[in-house]
mmCIF file with all atom_site columns, N, CA, C and O in Angstrom:
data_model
loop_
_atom_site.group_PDB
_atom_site.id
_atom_site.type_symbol
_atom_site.label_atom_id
_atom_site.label_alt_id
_atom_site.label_comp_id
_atom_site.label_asym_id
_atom_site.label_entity_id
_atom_site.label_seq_id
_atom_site.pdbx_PDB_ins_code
_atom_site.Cartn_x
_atom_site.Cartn_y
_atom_site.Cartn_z
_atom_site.occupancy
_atom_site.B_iso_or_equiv
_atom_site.pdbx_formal_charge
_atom_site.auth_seq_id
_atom_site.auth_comp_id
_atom_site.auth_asym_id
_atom_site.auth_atom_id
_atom_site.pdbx_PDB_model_num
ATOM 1   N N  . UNK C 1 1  ? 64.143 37.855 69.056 1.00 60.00 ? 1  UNK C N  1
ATOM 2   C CA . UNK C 1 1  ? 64.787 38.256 67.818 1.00 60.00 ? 1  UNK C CA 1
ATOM 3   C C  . UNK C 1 1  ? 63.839 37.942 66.652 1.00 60.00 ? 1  UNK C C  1
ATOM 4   O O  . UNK C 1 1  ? 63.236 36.869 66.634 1.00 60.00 ? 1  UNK C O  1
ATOM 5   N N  . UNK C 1 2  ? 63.683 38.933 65.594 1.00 71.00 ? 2  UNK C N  1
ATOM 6   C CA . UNK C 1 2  ? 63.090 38.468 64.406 1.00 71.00 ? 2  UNK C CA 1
ATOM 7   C C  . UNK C 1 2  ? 63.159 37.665 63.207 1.00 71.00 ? 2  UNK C C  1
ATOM 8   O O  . UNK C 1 2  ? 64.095 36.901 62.975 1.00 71.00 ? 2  UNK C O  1
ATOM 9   N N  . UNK C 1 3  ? 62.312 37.813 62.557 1.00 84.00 ? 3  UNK C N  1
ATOM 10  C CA . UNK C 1 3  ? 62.753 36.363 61.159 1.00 84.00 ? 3  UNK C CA 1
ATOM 11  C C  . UNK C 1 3  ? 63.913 37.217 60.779 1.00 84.00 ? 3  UNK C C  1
ATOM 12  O O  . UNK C 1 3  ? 64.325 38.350 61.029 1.00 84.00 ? 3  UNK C O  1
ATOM 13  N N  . UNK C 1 4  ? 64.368 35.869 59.853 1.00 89.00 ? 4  UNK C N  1
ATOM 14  C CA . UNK C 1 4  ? 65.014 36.158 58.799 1.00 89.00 ? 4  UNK C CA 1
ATOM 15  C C  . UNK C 1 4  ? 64.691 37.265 57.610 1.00 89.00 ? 4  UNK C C  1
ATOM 16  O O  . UNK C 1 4  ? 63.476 37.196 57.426 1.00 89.00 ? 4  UNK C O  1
ATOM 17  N N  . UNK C 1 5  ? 65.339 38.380 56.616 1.00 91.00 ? 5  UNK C N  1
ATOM 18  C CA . UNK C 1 5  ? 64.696 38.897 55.846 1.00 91.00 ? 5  UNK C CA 1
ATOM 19  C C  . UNK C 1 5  ? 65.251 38.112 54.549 1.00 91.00 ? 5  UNK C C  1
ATOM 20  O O  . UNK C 1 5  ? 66.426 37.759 54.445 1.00 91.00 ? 5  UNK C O  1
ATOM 21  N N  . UNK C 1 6  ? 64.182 37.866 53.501 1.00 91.00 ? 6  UNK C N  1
ATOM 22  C CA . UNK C 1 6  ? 64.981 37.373 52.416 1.00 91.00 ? 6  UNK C CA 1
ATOM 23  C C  . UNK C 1 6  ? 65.939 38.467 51.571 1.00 91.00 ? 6  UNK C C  1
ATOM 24  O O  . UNK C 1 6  ? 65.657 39.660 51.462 1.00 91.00 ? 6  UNK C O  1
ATOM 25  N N  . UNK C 1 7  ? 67.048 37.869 51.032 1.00 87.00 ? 7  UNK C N  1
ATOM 26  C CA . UNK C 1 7  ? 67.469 38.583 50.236 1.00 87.00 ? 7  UNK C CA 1
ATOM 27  C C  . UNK C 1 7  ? 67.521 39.790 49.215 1.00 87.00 ? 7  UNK C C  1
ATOM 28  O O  . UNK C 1 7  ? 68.181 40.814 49.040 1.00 87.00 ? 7  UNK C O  1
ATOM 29  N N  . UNK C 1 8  ? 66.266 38.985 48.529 1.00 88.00 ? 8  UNK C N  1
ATOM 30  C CA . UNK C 1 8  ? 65.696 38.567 47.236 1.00 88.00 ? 8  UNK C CA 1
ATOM 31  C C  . UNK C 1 8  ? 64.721 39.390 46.840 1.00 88.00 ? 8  UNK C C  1
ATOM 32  O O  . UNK C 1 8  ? 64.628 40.179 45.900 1.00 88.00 ? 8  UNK C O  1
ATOM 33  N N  . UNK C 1 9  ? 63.797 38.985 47.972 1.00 91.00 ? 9  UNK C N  1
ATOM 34  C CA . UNK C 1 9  ? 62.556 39.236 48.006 1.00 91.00 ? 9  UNK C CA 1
ATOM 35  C C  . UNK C 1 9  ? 61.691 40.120 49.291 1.00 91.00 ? 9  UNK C C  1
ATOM 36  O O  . UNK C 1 9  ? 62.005 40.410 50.445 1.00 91.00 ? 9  UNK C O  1
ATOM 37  N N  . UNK C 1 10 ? 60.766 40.310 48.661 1.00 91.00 ? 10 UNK C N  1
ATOM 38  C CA . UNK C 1 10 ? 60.555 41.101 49.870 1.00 91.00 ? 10 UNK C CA 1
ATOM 39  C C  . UNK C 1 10 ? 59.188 40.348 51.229 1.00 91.00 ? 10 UNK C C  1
ATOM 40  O O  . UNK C 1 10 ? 58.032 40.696 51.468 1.00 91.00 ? 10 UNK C O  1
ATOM 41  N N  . UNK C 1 11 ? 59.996 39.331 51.777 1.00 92.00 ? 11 UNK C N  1
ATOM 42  C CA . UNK C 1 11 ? 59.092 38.211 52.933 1.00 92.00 ? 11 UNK C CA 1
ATOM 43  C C  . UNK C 1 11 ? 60.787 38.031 53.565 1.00 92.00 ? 11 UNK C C  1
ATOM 44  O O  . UNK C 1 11 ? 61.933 38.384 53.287 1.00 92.00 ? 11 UNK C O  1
ATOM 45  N N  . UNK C 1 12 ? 59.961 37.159 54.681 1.00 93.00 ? 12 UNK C N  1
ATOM 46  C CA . UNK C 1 12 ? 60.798 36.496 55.295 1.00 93.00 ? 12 UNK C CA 1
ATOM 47  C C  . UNK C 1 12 ? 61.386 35.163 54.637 1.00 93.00 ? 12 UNK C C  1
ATOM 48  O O  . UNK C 1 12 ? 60.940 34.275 53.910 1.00 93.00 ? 12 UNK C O  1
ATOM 49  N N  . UNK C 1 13 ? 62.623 35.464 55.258 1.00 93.00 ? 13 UNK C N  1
ATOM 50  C CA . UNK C 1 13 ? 63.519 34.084 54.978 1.00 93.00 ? 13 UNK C CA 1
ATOM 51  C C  . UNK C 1 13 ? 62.847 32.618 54.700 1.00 93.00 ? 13 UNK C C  1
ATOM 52  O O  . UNK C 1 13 ? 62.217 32.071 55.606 1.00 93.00 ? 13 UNK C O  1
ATOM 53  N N  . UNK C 1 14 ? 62.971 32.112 53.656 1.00 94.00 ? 14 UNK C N  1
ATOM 54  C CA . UNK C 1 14 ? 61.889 30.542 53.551 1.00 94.00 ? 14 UNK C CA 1
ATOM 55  C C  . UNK C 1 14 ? 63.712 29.432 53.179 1.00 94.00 ? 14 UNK C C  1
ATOM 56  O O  . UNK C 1 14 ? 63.861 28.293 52.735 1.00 94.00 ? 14 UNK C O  1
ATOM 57  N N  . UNK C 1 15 ? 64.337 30.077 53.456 1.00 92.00 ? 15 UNK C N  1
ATOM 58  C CA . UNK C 1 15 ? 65.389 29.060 53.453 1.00 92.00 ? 15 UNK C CA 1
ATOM 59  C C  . UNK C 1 15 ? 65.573 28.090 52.510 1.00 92.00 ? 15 UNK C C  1
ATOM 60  O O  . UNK C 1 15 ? 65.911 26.907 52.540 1.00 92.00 ? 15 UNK C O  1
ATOM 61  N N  . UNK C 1 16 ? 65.096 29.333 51.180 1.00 93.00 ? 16 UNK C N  1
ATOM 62  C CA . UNK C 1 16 ? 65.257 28.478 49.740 1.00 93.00 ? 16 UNK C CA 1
ATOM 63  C C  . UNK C 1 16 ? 66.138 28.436 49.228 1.00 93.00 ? 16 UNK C C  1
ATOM 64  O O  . UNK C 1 16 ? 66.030 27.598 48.333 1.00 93.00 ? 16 UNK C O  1
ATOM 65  N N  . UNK C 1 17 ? 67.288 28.985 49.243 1.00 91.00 ? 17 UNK C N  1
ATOM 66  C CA . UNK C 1 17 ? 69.079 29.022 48.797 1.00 91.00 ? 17 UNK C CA 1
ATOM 67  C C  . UNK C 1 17 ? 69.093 29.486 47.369 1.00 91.00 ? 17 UNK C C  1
ATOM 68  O O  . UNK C 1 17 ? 69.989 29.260 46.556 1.00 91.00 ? 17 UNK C O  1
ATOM 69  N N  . UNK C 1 18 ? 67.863 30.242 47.144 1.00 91.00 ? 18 UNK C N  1
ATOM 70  C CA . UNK C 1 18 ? 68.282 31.000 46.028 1.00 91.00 ? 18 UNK C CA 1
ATOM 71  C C  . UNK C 1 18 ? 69.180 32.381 45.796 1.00 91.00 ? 18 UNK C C  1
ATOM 72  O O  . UNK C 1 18 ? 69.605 33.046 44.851 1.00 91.00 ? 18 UNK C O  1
ATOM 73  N N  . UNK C 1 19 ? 69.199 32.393 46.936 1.00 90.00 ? 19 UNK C N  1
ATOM 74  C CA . UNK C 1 19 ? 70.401 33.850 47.064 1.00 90.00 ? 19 UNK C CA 1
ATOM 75  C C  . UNK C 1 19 ? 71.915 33.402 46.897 1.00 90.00 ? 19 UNK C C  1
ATOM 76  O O  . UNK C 1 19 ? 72.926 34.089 46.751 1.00 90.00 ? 19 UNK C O  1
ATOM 77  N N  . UNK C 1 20 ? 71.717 31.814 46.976 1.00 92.00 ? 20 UNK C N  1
ATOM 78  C CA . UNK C 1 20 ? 73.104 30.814 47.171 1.00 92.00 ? 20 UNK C CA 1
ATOM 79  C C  . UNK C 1 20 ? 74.113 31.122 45.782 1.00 92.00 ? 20 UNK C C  1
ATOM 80  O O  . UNK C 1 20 ? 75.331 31.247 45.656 1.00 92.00 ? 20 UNK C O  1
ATOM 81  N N  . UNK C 1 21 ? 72.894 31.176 44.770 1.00 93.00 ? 21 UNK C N  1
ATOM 82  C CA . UNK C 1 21 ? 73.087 30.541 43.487 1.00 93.00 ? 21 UNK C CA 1
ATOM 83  C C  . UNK C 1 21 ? 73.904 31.888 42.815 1.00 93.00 ? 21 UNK C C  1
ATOM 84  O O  . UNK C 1 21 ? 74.066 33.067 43.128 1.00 93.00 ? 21 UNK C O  1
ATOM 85  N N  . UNK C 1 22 ? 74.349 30.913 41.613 1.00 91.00 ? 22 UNK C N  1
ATOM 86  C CA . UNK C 1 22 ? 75.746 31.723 40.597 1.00 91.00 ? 22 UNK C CA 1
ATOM 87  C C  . UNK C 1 22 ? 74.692 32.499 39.773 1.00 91.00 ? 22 UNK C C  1
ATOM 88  O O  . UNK C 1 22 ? 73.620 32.102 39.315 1.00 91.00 ? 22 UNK C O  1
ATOM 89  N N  . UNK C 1 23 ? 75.287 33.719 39.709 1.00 86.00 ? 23 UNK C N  1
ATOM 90  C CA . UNK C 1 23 ? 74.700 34.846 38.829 1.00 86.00 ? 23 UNK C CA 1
ATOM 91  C C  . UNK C 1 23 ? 74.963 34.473 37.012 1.00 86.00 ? 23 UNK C C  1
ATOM 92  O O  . UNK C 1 23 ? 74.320 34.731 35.994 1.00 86.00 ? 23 UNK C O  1
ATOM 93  N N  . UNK C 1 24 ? 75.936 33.926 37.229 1.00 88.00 ? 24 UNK C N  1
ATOM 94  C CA . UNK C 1 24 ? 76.188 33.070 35.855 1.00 88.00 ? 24 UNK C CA 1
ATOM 95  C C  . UNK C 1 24 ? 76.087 31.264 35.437 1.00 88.00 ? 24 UNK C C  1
ATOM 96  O O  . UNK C 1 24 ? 76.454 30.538 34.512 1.00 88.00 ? 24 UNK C O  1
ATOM 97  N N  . UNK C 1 25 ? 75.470 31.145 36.544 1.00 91.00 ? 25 UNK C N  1
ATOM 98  C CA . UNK C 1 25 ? 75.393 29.396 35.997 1.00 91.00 ? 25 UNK C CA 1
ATOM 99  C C  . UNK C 1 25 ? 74.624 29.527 37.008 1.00 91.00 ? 25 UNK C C  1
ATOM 100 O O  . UNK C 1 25 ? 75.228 29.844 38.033 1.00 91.00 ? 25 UNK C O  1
ATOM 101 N N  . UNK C 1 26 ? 73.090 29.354 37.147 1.00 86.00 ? 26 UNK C N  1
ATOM 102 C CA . UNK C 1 26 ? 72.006 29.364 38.175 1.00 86.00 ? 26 UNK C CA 1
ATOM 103 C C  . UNK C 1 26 ? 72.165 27.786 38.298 1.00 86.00 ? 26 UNK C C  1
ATOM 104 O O  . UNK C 1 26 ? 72.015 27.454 39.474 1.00 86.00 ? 26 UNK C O  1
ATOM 105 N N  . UNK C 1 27 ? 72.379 26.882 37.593 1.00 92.00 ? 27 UNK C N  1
ATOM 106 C CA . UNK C 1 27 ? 72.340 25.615 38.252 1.00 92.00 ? 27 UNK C CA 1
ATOM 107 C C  . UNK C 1 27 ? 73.381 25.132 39.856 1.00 92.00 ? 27 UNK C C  1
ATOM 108 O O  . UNK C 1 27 ? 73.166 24.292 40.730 1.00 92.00 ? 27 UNK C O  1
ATOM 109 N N  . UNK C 1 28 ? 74.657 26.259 39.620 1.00 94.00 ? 28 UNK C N  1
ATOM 110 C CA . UNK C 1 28 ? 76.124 25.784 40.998 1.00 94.00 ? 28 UNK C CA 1
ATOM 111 C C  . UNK C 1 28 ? 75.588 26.784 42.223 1.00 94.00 ? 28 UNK C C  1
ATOM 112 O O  . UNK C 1 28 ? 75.006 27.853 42.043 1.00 94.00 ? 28 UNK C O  1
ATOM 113 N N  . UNK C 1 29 ? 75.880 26.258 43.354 1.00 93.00 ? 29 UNK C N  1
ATOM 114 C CA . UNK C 1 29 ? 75.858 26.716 44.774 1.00 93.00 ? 29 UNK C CA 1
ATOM 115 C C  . UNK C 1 29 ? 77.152 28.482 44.041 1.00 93.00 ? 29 UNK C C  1
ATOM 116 O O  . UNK C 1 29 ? 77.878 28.085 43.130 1.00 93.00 ? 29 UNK C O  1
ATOM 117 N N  . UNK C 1 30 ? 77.329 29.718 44.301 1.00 92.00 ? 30 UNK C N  1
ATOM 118 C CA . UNK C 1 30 ? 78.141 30.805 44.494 1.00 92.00 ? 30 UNK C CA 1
ATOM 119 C C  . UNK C 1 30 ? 79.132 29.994 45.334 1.00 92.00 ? 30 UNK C C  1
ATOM 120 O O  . UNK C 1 30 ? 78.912 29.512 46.445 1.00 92.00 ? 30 UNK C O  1
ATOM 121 N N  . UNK C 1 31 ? 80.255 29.925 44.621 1.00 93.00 ? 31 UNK C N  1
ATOM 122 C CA . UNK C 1 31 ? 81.750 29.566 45.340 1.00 93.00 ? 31 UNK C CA 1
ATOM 123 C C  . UNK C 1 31 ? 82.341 30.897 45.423 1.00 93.00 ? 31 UNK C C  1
ATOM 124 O O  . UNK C 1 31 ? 83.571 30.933 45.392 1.00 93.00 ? 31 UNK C O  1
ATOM 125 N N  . UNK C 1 32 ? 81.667 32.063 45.529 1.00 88.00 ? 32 UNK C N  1
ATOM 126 C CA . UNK C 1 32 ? 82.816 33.249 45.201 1.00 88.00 ? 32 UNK C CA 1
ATOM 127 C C  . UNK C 1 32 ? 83.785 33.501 44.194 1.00 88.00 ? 32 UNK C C  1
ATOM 128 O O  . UNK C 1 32 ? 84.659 34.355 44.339 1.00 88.00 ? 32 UNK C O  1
ATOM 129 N N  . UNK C 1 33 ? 83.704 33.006 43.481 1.00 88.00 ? 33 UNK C N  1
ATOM 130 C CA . UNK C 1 33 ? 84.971 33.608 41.853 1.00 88.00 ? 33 UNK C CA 1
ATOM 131 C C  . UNK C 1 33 ? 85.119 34.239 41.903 1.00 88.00 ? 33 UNK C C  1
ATOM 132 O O  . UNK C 1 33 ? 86.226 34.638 42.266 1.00 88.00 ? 33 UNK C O  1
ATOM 133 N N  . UNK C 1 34 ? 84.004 35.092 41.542 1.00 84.00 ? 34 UNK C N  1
ATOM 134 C CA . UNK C 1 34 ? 84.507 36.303 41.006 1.00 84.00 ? 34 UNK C CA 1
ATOM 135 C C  . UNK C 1 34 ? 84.211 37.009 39.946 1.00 84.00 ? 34 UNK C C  1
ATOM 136 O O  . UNK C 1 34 ? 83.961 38.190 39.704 1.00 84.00 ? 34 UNK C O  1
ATOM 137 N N  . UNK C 1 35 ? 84.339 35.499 39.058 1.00 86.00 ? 35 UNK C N  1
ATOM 138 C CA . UNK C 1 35 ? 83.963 36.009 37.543 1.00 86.00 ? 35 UNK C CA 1
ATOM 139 C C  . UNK C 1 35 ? 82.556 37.337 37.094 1.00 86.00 ? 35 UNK C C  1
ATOM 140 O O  . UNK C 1 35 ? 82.617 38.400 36.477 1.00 86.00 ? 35 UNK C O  1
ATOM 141 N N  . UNK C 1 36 ? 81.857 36.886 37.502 1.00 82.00 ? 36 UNK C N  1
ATOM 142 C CA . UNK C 1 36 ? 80.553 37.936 37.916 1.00 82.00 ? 36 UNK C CA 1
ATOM 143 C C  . UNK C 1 36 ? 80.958 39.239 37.503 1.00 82.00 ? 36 UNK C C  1
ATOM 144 O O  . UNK C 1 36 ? 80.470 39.950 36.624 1.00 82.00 ? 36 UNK C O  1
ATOM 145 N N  . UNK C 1 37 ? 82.027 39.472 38.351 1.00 79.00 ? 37 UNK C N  1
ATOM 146 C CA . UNK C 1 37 ? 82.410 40.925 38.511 1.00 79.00 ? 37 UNK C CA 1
ATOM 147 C C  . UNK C 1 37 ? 83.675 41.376 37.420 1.00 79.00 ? 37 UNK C C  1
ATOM 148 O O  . UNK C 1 37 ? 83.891 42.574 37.233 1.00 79.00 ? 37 UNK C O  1
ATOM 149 N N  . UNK C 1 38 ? 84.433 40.396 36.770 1.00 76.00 ? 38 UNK C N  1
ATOM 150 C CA . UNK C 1 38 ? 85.267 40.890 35.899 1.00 76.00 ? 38 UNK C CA 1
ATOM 151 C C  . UNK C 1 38 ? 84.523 40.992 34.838 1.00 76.00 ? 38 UNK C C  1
ATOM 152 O O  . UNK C 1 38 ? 83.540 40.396 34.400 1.00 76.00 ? 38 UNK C O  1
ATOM 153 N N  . UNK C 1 39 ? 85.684 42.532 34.255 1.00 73.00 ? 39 UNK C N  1
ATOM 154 C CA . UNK C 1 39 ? 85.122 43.189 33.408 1.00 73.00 ? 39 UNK C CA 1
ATOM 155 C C  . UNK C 1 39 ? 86.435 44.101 32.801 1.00 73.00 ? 39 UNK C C  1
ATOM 156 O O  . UNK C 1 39 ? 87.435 44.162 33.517 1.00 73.00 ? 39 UNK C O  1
ATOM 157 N N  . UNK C 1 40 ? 86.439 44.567 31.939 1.00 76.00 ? 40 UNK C N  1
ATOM 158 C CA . UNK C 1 40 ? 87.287 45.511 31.072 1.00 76.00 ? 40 UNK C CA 1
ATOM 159 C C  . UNK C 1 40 ? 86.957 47.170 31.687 1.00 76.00 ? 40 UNK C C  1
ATOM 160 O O  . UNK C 1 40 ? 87.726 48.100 31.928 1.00 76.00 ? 40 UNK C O  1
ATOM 161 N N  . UNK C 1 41 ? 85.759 47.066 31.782 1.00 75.00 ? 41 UNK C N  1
ATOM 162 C CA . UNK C 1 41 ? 85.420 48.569 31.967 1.00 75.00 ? 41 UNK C CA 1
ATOM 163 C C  . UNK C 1 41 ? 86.457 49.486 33.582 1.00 75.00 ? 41 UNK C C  1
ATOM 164 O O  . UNK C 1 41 ? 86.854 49.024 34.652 1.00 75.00 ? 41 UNK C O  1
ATOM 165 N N  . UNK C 1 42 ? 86.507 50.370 33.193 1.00 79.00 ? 42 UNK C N  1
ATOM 166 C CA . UNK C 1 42 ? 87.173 51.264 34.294 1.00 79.00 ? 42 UNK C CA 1
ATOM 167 C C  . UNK C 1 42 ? 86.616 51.574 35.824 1.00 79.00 ? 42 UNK C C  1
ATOM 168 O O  . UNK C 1 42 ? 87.232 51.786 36.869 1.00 79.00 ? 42 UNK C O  1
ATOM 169 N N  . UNK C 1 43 ? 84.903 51.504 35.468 1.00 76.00 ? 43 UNK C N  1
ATOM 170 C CA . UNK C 1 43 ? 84.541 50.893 36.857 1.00 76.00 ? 43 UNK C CA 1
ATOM 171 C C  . UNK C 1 43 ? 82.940 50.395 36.920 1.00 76.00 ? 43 UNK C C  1
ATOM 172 O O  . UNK C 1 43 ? 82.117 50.293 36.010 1.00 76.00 ? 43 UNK C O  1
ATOM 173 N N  . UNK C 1 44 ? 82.868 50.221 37.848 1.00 72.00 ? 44 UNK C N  1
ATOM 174 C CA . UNK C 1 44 ? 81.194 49.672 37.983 1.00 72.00 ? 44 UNK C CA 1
ATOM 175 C C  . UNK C 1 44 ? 79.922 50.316 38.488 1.00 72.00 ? 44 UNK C C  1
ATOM 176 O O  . UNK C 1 44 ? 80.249 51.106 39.374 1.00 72.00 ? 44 UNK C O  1
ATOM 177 N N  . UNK C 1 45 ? 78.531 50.319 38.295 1.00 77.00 ? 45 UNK C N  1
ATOM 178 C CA . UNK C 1 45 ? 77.956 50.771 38.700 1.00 77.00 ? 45 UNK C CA 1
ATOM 179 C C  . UNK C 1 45 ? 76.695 50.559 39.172 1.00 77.00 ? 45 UNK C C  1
ATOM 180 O O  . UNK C 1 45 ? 76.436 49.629 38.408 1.00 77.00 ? 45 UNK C O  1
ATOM 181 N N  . UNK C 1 46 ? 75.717 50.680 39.816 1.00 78.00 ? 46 UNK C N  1
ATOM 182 C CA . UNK C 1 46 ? 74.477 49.967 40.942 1.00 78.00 ? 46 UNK C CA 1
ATOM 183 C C  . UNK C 1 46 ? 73.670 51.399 40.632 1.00 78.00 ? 46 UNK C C  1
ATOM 184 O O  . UNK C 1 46 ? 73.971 52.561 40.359 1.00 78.00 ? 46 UNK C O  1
ATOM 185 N N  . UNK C 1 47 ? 72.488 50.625 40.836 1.00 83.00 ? 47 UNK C N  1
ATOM 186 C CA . UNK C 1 47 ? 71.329 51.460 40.878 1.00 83.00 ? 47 UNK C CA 1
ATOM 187 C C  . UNK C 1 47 ? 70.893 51.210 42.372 1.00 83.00 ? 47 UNK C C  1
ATOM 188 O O  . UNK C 1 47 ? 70.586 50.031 42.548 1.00 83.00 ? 47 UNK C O  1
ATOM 189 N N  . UNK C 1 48 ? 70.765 52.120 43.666 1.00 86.00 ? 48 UNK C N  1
ATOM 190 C CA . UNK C 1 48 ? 70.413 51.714 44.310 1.00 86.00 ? 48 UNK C CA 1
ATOM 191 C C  . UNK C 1 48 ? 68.797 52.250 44.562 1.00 86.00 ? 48 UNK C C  1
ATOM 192 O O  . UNK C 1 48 ? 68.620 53.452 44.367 1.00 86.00 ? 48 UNK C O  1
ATOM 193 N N  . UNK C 1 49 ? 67.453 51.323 45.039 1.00 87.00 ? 49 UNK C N  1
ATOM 194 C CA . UNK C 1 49 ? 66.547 51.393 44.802 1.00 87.00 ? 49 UNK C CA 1
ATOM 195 C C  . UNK C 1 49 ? 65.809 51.735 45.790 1.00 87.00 ? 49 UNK C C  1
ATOM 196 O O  . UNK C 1 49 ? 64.790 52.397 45.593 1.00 87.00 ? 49 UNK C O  1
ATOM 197 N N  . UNK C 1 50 ? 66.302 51.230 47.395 1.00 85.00 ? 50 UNK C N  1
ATOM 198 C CA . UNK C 1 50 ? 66.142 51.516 48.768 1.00 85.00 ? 50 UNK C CA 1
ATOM 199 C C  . UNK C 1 50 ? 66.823 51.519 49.437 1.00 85.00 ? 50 UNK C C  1
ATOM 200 O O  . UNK C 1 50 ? 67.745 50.722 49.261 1.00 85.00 ? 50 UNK C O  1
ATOM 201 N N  . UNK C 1 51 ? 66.861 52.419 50.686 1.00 87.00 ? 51 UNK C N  1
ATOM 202 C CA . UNK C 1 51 ? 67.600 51.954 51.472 1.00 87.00 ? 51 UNK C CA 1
ATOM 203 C C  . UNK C 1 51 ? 67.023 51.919 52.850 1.00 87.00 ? 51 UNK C C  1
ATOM 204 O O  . UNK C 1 51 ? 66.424 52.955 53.142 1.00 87.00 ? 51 UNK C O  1
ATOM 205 N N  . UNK C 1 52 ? 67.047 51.046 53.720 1.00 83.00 ? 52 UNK C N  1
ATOM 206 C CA . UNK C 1 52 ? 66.507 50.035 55.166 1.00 83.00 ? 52 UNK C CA 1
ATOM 207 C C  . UNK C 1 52 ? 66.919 50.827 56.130 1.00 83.00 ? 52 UNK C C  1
ATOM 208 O O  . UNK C 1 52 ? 68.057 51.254 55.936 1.00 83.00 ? 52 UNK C O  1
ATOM 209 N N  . UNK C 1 53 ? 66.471 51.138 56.980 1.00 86.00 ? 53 UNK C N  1
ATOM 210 C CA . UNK C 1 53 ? 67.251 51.529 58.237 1.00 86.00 ? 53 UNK C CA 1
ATOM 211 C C  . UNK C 1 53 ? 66.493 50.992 59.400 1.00 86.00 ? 53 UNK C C  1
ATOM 212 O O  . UNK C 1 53 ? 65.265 51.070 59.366 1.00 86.00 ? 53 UNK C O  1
ATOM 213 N N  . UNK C 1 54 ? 67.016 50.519 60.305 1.00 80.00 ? 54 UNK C N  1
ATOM 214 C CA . UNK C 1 54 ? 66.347 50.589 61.576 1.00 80.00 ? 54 UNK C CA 1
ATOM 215 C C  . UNK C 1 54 ? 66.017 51.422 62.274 1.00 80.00 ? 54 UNK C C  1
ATOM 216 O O  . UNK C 1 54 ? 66.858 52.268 62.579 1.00 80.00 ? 54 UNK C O  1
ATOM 217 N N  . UNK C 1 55 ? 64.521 51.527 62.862 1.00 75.00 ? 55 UNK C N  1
ATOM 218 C CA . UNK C 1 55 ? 64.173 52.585 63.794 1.00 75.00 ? 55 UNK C CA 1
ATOM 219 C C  . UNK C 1 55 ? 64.823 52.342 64.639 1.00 75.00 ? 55 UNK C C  1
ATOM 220 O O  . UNK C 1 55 ? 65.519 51.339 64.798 1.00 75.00 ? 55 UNK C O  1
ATOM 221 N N  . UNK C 1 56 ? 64.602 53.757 65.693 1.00 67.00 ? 56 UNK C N  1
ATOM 222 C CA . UNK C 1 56 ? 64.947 53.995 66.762 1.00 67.00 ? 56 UNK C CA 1
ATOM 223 C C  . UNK C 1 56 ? 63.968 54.103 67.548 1.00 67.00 ? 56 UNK C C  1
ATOM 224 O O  . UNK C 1 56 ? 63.296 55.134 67.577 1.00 67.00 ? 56 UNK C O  1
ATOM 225 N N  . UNK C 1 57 ? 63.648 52.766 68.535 1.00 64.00 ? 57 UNK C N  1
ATOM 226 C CA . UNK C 1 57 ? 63.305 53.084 69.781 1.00 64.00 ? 57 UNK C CA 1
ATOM 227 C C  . UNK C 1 57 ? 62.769 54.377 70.495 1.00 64.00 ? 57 UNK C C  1
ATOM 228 O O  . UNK C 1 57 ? 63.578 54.807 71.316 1.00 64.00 ? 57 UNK C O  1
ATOM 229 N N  . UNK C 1 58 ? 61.396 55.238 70.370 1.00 63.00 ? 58 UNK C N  1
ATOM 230 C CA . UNK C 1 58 ? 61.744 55.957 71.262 1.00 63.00 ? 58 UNK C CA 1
ATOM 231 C C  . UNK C 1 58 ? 61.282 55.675 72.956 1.00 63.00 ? 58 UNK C C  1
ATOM 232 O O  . UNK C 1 58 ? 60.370 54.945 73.345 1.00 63.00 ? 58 UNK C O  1
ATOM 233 N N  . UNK C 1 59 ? 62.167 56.455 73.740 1.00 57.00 ? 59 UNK C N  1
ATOM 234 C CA . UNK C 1 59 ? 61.663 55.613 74.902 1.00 57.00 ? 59 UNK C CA 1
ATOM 235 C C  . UNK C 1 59 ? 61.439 56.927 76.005 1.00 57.00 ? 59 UNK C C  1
ATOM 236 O O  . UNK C 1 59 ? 61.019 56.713 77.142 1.00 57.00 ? 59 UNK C O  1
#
């Protein structure tokens, strides 16, 4: 089985727990709140930049 991928970044996993951390208080471990995501607006939106896929094997 292979490494870890980081989050974050683009290496392998170094098991730095920065993916851990609050998008709004970088000092606390992410407990899940929530807060992050509330908002007034009607809805939300992402830029997505890549997307990963696994090959397929050919055999």
């Amino acid at each position: 089985m292979g490494k870890k991928l980081c989050e974050l970044y683009d290496r392998e996993c170094i098991n730095c727990g920065e993916c851990d951390l609050c998008d709004l208080d970088p000092t606390k471990v992410c407990d899940s709140c929530g807060k992050c995501l509330e908002t007034d607006n009607d809805y939300k939106a992402i830029t997505i930049t890549k997307i990963i896929t696994k090959e397929k094997k050919q055999t």
